[in-house]
Coordinates of C-alpha atoms in Angstrom, one line a residue:
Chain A
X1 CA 0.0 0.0 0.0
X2 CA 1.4 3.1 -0.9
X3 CA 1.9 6.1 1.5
X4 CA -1.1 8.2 0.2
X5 CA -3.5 5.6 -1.1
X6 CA -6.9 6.2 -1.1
X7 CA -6.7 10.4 -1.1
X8 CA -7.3 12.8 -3.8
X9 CA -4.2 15.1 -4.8
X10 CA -4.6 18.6 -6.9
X11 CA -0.8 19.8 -8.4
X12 CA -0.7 23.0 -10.0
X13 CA 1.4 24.1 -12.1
X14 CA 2.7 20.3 -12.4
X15 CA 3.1 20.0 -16.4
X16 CA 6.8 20.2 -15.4
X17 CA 10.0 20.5 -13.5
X18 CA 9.1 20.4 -9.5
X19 CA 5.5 20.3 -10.3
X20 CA 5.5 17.5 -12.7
X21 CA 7.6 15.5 -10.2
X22 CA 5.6 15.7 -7.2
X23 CA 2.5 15.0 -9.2
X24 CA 4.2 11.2 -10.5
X25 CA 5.4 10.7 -6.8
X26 CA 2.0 11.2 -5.8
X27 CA 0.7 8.8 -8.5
X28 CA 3.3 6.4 -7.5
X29 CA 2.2 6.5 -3.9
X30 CA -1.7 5.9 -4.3
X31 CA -3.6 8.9 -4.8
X32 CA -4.9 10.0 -7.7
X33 CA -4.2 13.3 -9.1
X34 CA -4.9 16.1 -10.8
X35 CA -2.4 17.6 -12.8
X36 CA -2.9 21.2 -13.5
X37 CA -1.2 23.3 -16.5
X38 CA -1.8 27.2 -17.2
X39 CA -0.3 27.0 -21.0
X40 CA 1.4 23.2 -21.5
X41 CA -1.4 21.0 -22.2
X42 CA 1.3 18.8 -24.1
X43 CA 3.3 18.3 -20.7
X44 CA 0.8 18.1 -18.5
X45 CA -0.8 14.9 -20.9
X46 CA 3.3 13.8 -20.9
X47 CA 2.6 13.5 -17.1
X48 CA -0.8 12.0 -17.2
X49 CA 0.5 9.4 -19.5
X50 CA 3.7 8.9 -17.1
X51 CA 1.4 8.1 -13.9
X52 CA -1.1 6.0 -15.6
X53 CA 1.9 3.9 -17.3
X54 CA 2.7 3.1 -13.9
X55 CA -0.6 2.1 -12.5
X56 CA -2.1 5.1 -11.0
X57 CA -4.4 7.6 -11.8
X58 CA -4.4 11.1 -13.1
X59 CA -6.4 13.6 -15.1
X60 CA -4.7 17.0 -16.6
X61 CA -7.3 20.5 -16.2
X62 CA -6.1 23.4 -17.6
X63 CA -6.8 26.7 -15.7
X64 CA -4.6 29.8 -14.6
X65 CA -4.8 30.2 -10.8
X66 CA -4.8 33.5 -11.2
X67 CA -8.1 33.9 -12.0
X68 CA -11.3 33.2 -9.6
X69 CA -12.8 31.0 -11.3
X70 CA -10.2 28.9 -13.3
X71 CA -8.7 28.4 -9.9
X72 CA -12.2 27.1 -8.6
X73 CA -12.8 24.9 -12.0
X74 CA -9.5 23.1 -11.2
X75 CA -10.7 22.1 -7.5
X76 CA -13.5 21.3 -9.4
X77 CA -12.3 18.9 -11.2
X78 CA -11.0 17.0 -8.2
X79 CA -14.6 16.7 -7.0
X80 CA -16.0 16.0 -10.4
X81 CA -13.2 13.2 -11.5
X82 CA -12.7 11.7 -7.6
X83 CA -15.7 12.8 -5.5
X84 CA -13.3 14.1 -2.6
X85 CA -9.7 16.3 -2.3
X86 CA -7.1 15.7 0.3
X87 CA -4.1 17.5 -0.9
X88 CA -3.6 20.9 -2.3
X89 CA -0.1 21.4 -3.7
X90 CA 0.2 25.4 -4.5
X91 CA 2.8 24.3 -7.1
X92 CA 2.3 27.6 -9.9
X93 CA 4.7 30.2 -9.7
X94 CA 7.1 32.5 -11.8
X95 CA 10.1 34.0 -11.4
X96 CA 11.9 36.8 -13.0
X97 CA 15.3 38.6 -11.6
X98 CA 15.7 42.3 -12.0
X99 CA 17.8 44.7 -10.2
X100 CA 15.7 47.5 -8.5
X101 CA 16.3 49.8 -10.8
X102 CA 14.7 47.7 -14.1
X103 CA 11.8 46.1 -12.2
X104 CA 8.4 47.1 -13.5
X105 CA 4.9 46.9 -11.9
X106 CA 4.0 44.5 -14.8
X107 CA 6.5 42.3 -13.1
X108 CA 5.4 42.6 -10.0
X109 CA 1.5 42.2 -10.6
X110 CA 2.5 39.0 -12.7
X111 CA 4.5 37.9 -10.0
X112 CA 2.2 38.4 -7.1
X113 CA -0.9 37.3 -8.8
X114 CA 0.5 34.0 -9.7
X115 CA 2.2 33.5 -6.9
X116 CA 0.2 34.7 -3.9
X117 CA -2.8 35.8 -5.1
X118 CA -3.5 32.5 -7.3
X119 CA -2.0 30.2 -4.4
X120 CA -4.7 32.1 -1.9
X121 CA -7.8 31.4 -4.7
X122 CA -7.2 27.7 -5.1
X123 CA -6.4 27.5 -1.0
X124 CA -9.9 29.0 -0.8
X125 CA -11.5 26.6 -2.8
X126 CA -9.6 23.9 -1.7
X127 CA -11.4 24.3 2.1
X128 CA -14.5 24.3 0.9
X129 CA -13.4 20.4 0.1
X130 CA -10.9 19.9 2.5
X131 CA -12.1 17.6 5.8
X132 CA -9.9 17.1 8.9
X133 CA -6.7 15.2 8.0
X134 CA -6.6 17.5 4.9
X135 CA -2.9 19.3 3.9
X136 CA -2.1 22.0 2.4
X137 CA 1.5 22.2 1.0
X138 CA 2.7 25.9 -0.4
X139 CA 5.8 25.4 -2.6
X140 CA 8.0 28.4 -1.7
X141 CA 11.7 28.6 -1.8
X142 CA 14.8 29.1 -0.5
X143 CA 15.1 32.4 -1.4
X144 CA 12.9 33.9 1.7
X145 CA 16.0 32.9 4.1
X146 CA 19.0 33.7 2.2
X147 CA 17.1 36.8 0.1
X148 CA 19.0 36.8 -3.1
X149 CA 20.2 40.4 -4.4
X150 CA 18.1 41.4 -7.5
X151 CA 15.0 39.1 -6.7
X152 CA 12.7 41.6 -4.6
X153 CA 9.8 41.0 -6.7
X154 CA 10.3 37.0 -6.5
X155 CA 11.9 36.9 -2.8
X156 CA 8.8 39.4 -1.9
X157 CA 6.2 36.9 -3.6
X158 CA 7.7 34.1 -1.5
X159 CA 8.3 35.9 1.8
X160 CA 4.4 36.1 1.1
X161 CA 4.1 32.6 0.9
X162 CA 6.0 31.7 4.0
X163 CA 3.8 34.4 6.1
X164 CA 0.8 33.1 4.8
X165 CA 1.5 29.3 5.3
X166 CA 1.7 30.3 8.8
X167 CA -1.3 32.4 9.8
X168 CA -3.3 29.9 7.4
X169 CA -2.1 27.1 9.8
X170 CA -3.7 29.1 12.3
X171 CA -6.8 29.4 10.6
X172 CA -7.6 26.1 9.6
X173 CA -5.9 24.0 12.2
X174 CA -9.2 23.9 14.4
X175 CA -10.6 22.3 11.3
X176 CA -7.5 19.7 10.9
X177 CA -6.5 21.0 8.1
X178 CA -2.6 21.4 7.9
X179 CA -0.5 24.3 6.0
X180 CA 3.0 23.6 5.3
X181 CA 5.8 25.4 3.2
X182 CA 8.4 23.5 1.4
X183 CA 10.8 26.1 0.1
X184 CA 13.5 24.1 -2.7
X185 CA 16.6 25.2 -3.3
X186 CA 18.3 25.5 -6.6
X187 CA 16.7 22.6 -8.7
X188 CA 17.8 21.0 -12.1
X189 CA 14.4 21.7 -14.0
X190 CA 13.5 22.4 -18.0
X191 CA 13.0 25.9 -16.0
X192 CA 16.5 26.5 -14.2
X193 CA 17.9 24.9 -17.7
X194 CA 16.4 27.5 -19.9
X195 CA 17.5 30.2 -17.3
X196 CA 20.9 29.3 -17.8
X197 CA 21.4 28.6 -14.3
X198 CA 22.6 25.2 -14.5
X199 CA 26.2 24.7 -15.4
X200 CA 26.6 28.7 -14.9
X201 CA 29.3 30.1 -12.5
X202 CA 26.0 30.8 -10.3
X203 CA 25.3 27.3 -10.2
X204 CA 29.0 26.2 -9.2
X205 CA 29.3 29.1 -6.2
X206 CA 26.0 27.7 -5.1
X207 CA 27.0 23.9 -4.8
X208 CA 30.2 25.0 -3.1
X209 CA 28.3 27.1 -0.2
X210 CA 25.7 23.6 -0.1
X211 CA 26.9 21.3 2.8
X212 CA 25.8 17.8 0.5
X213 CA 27.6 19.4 -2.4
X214 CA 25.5 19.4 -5.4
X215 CA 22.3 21.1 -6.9
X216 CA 18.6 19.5 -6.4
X217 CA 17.1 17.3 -8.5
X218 CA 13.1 17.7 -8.5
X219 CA 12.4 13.7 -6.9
X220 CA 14.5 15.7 -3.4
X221 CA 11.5 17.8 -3.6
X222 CA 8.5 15.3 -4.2
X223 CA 9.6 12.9 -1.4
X224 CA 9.0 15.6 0.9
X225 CA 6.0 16.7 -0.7
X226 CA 4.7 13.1 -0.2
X227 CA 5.8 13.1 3.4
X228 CA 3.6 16.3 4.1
X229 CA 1.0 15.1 2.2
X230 CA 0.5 11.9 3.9
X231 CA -0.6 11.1 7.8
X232 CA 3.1 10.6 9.0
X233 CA 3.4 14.0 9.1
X234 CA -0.1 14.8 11.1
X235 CA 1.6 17.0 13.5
X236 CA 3.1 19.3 11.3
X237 CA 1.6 22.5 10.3
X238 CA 2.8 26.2 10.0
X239 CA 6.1 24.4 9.0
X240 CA 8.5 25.8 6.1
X241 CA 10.8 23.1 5.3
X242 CA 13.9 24.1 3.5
X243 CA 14.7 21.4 1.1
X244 CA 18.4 22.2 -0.1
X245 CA 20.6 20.2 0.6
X246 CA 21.5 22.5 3.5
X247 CA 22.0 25.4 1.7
X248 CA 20.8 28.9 3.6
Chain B
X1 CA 11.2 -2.9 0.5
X2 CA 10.5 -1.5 4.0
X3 CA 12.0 2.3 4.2
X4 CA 14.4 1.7 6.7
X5 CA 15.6 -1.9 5.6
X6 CA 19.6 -3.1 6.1
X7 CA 19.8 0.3 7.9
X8 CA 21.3 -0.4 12.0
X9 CA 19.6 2.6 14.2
X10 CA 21.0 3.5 17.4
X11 CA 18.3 5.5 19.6
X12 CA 19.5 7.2 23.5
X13 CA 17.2 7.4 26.0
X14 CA 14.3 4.8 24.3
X15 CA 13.4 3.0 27.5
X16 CA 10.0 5.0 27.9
X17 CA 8.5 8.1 25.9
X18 CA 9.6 9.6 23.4
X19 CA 12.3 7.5 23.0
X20 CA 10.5 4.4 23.1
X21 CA 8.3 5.1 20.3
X22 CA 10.8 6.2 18.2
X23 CA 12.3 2.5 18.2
X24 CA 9.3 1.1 17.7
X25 CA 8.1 2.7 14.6
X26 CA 12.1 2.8 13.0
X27 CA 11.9 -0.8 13.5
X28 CA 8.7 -1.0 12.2
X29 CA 9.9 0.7 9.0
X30 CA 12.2 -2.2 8.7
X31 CA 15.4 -1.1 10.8
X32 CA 17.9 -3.2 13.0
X33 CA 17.7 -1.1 16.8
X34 CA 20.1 -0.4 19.1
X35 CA 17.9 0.9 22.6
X36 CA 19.7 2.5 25.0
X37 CA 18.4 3.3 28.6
X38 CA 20.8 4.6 31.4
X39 CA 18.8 3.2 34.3
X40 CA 15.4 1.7 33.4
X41 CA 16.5 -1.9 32.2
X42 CA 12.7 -2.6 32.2
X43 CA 11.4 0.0 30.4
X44 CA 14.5 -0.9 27.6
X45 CA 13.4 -4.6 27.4
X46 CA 9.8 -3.9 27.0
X47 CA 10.4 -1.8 24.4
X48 CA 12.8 -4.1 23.1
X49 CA 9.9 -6.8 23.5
X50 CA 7.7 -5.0 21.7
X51 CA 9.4 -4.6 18.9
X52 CA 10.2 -8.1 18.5
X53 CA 6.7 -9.0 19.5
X54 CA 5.8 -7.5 15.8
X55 CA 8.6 -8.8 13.9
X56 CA 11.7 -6.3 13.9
X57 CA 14.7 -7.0 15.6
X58 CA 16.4 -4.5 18.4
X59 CA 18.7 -5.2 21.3
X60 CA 18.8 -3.1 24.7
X61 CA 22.4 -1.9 25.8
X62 CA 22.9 -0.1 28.9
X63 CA 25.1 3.9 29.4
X64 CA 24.5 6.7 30.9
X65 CA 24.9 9.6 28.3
X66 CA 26.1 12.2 31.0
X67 CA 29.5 9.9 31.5
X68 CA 31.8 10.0 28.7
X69 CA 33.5 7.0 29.7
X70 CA 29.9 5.5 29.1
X71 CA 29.2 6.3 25.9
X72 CA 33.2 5.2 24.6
X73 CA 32.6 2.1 26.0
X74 CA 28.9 1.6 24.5
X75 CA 30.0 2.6 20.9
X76 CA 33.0 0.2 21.4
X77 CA 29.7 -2.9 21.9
X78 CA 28.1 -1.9 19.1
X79 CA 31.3 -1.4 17.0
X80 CA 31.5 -5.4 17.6
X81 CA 28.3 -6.5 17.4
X82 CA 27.0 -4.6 14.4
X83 CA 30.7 -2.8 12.8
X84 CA 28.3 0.0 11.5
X85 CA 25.9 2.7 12.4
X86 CA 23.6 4.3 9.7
X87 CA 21.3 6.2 12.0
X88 CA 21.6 8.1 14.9
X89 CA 19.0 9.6 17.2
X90 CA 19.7 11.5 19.6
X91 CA 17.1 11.5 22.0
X92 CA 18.4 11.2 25.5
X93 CA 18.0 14.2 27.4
X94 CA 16.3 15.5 31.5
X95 CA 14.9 18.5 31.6
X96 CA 14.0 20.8 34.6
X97 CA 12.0 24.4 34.9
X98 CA 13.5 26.7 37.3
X99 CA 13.4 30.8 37.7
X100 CA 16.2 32.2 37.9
X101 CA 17.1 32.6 41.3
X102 CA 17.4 28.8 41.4
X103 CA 20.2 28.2 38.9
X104 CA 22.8 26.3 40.0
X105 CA 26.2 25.4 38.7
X106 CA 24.9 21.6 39.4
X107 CA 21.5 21.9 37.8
X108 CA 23.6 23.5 34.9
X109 CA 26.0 20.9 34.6
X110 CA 23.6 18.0 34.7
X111 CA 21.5 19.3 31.8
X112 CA 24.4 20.2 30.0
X113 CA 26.6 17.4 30.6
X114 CA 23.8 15.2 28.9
X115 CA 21.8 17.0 26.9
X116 CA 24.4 18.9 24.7
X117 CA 27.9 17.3 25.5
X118 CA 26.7 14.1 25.5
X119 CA 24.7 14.5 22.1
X120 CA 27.9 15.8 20.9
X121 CA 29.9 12.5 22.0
X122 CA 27.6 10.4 21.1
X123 CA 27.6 11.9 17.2
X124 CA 31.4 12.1 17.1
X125 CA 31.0 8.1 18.0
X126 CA 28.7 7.7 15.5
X127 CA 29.9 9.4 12.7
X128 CA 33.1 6.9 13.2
X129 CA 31.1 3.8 13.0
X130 CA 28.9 5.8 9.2
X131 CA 29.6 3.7 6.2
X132 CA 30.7 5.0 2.9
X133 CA 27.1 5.8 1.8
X134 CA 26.7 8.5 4.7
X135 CA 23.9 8.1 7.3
X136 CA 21.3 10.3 9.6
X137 CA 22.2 11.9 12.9
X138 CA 18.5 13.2 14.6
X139 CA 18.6 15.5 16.8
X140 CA 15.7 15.6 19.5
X141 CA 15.5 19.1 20.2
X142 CA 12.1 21.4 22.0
X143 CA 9.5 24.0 20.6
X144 CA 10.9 25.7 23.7
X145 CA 13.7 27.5 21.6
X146 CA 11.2 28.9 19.3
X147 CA 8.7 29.4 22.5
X148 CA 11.5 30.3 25.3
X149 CA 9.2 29.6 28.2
X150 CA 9.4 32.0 31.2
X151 CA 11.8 29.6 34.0
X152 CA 13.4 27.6 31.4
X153 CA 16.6 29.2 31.1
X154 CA 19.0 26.0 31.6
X155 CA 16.8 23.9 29.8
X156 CA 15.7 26.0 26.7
X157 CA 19.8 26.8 26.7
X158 CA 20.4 23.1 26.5
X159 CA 18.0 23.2 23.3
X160 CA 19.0 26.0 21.8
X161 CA 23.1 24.4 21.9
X162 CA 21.5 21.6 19.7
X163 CA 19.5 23.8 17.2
X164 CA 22.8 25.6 17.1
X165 CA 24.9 22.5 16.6
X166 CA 22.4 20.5 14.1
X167 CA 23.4 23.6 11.4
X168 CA 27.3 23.4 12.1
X169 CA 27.3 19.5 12.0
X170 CA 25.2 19.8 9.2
X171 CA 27.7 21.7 7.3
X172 CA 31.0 19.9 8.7
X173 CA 29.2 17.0 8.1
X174 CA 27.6 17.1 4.5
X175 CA 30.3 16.3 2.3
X176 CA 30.4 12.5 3.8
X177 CA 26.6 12.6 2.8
X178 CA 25.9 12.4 6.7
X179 CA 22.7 14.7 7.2
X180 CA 22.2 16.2 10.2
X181 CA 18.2 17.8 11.4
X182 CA 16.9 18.6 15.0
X183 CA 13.4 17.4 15.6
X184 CA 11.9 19.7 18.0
X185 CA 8.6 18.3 19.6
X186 CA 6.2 20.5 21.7
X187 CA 4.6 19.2 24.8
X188 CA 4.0 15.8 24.0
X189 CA 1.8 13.0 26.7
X190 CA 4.5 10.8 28.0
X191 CA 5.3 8.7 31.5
X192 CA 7.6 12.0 32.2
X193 CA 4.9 15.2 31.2
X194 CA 2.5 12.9 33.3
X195 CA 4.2 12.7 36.3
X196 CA 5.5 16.3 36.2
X197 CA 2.1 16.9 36.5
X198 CA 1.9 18.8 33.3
X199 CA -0.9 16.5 31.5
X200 CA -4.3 17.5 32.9
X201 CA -2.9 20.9 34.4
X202 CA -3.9 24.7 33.3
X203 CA -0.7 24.6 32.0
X204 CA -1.9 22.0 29.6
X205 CA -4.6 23.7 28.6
X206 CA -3.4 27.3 27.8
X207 CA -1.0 25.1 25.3
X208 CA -3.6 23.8 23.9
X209 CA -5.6 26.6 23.6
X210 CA -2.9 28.1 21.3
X211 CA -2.3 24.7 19.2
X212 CA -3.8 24.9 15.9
X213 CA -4.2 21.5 15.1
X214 CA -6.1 21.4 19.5
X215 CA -4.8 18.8 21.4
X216 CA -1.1 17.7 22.6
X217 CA 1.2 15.6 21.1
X218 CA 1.6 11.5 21.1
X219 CA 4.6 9.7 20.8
X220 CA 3.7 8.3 17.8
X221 CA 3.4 12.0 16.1
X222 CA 7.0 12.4 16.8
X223 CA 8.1 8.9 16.1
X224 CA 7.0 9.3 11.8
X225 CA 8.4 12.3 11.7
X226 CA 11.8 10.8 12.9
X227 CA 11.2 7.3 10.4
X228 CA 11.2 10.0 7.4
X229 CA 14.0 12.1 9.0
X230 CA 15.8 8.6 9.0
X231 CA 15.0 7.7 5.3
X232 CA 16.3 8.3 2.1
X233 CA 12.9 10.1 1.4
X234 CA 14.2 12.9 3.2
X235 CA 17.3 13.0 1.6
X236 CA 17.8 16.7 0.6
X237 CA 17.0 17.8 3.7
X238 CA 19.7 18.6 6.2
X239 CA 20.4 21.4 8.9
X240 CA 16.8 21.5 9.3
X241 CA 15.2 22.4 12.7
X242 CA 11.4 20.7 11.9
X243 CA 9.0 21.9 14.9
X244 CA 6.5 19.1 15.7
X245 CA 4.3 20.2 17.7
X246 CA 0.9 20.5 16.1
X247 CA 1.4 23.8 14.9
X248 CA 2.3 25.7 18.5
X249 CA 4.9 28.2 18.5

């Protein structure tokens, strides 16, 4: 039996990299999931395909969390496909870099509405589903501890996240719902590849300040996310877990 | 494959509590375990019995933490029984509240003396007896360094020495692949929080007034947070202070 059998999973933002991971982790482990895309209806179908392949079950449902009701429509979905939801993984989010002197409010409202407004929409309609023993896992980063030079926008969006993760641990722990951050470090993704991150001189200062000496790969992540989605981790809320490779 | 399977765990302090529990479920995930207890023999066979009861294997072995000489001569048994150590957790620890006025130089020494020194001596043994492939030194720390309860001081010190050392071992540590992550329970039912009277007090319930998730913590709650802390599944994780306590700080 696998470690999350029997629950119902939504991933967003899981056509690929991080996302995409957790979402065939959570496939792997018993629950069936719903793997949501914004734009990449051709990776979110790769990942589909991946977790059924292996015996699970998945459906992909497009939908931008940024807007009301295409972040309801993909809890939806859960409800429609599954009849329940156990696990909300606020996966979606976007990063751009820019010194303070370039960085634009168009940045900043794409920024923030992805990744704090949208996370906050699909939260709330997540608890409208959610029973006791529910979890809520925001995907933040590493970024909030060590705050990066030139990432205000990004470091403010996920500063937002950790805050939030906590008072919303508050909120819903008389319900037993839980709300836990798991903030990455540096991860090998189609993402950081495109960036130029990996196999930059960024990328080589960054393994030599991180104590197991190497970058992340995106499974380092979606163990973790399956131990916070699943009951052995019951007594855990408000908790940001730094997943690095001890790196801060 | 059982998560923890082939891997020898070595847990201080497991003859009641905490402690105990932790055994139980690491060798319920498939681990070989080594229970120490420094005085209650019974309470290390029962848990011992237990866990053999359901099928896992585990083996008591008597030292007091607090005595270096102990803990030397403890390593050097399971050095010959076992010749390798993958996980470490170090658990054994006394704790007593106290204003101010009524430090002492003795009460200092005894919390120290086994709650940070030796944690320390009991990781340097440990790390000797790691394999090639690295291995998992668990830190049982408190919510009270997060919390820092009023009459605390020596013991919230105590705790706050092991957040502090879980990040340097973690980076002196990390290139051998051995992780190292405190596990910082809040006030969790045990023989001991029972017969300090703190189960059933006001004291209780003010905590749990201001605990999210509304109730204290079980042994068990702590004991699967230390099986993944344990396993490969948590991996990337290291340097990590993980609060378990139901969402009180």
């Amino acid at each position: 039996m696998g470690k999350l059998t029997g629950k119902v999973a939504v991933v967003t933002g899981a056509s690929k990299g991080i996302g995409a991971a957790i979402a065939k982790a959570y496939g792997a482990e018993g629950a069936s999931v719903v793997v949501n895309y914004a734009s990449s209806k051709a990776g979110a179908d790769a990942v589909v395909a991946a977790i059924t392949a292996a015996g699970g079950t998945a459906v992909a449902v497009g939908g931008d969390v940024s807007q009301a009701a295409e972040a309801r429509g993909i809890i939806d979905a859960a409800i429609a496909n599954y009849g329940r939801l156990d696990i909300l993984v606020n996966n979606s989010g976007v990063y751009e870099f820019s010194p303070i002197e370039s960085l634009t409010e168009e940045q900043f409202h794409r920024q923030f509405n992805i990744n704090v407004l949208g996370l906050l929409l699909t939260t709330q309609a997540a608890v409208a589903h959610l029973e006791a023993g529910g979890s809520i896992i925001n995907v933040g980063s590493l970024v909030s501890r060590i705050t990066p030079a030139e990432s205000a926008i990004y470091t403010g969006t996920k500063g937002a996240v950790d805050a939030i993760t906590g008072v919303l641990s508050r909120e819903l722990g008389p319900k037993g719902i839980r709300v836990n951050a798991l903030n990455p470090g540096i991860v090998e993704t189609e993402g950081t590849r495109t960036a130029g991150i990996v196999g930059s001189d960024f990328e080589k200062g960054a393994v030599s300040q991180t104590p197991l000496g190497r970058i992340g790969q995106p499974n380092d992540i979606a163990t973790i996310a399956v131990f916070l989605g699943s009951d052995a981790s019951g007594w855990l809320t408000g908790e940001q877990l730094v997943a690095s490779g001890g790196m801060r | 494959m059982s998560t923890l399977a082939n891997k020898i765990a070595f847990v201080t302090g497991a003859s009641k509590g905490i402690g105990a529990s932790i055994a139980k479920h690491l060798a319920q995930a498939g681990a070989t375990v080594i229970v120490n207890y420094a005085t209650s023999k019974a309470g290390a066979d029962k848990t011992v019995a237990d866990i053999t009861a359901a099928g896992g294997t585990a083996v008591a072995i008597q030292g007091d933490f607090s005595k270096p000489e102990e803990i030397t001569r403890v390593y050097a048994e399971i050095k010959e029984t076992y010749g390798r150590l993958d996980v470490l957790v170090n658990n054994a620890a006394v704790y007593a509240f106290g204003a101010l006025e009524d430090v002492t130089p003795e009460e200092f020494y005894r919390q120290f003396n086994l709650n940070v020194l030796g944690l320390l001596l009991a990781t340097k043994e440990a790390v000797a007896l790691f394999g090639p492939d690295g291995g998992s030194v668990i830190n049982i720390g408190s919510g009270v360094t997060r919390i820092t309860p009023a009459q605390s001081s020596i013991y919230t010190a105590t705790k706050g020495a092991v957040d502090a050392i879980t990040g340097v071992l973690a980076r002196e540590l990390g290139a051998r692949n051995i992780r190292v992550n405190s596990l910082n329970p809040g006030i969790v039912e045990t023989e001991g929080t029972q017969s300090a009277g703190f189960i059933g007090s006001e004291f209780e319930k003010g905590l749990v007034a201001q605990t999210p998730l509304g109730r204290v913590g079980q042994p068990q709650d702590i004991a699967s947070v230390a099986v993944f802390l344990a396993s490969d599944d948590s991996g990337w994780l290291t340097g990590e202070h993980l609060i378990v306590g139901g969402g009180l700080r």
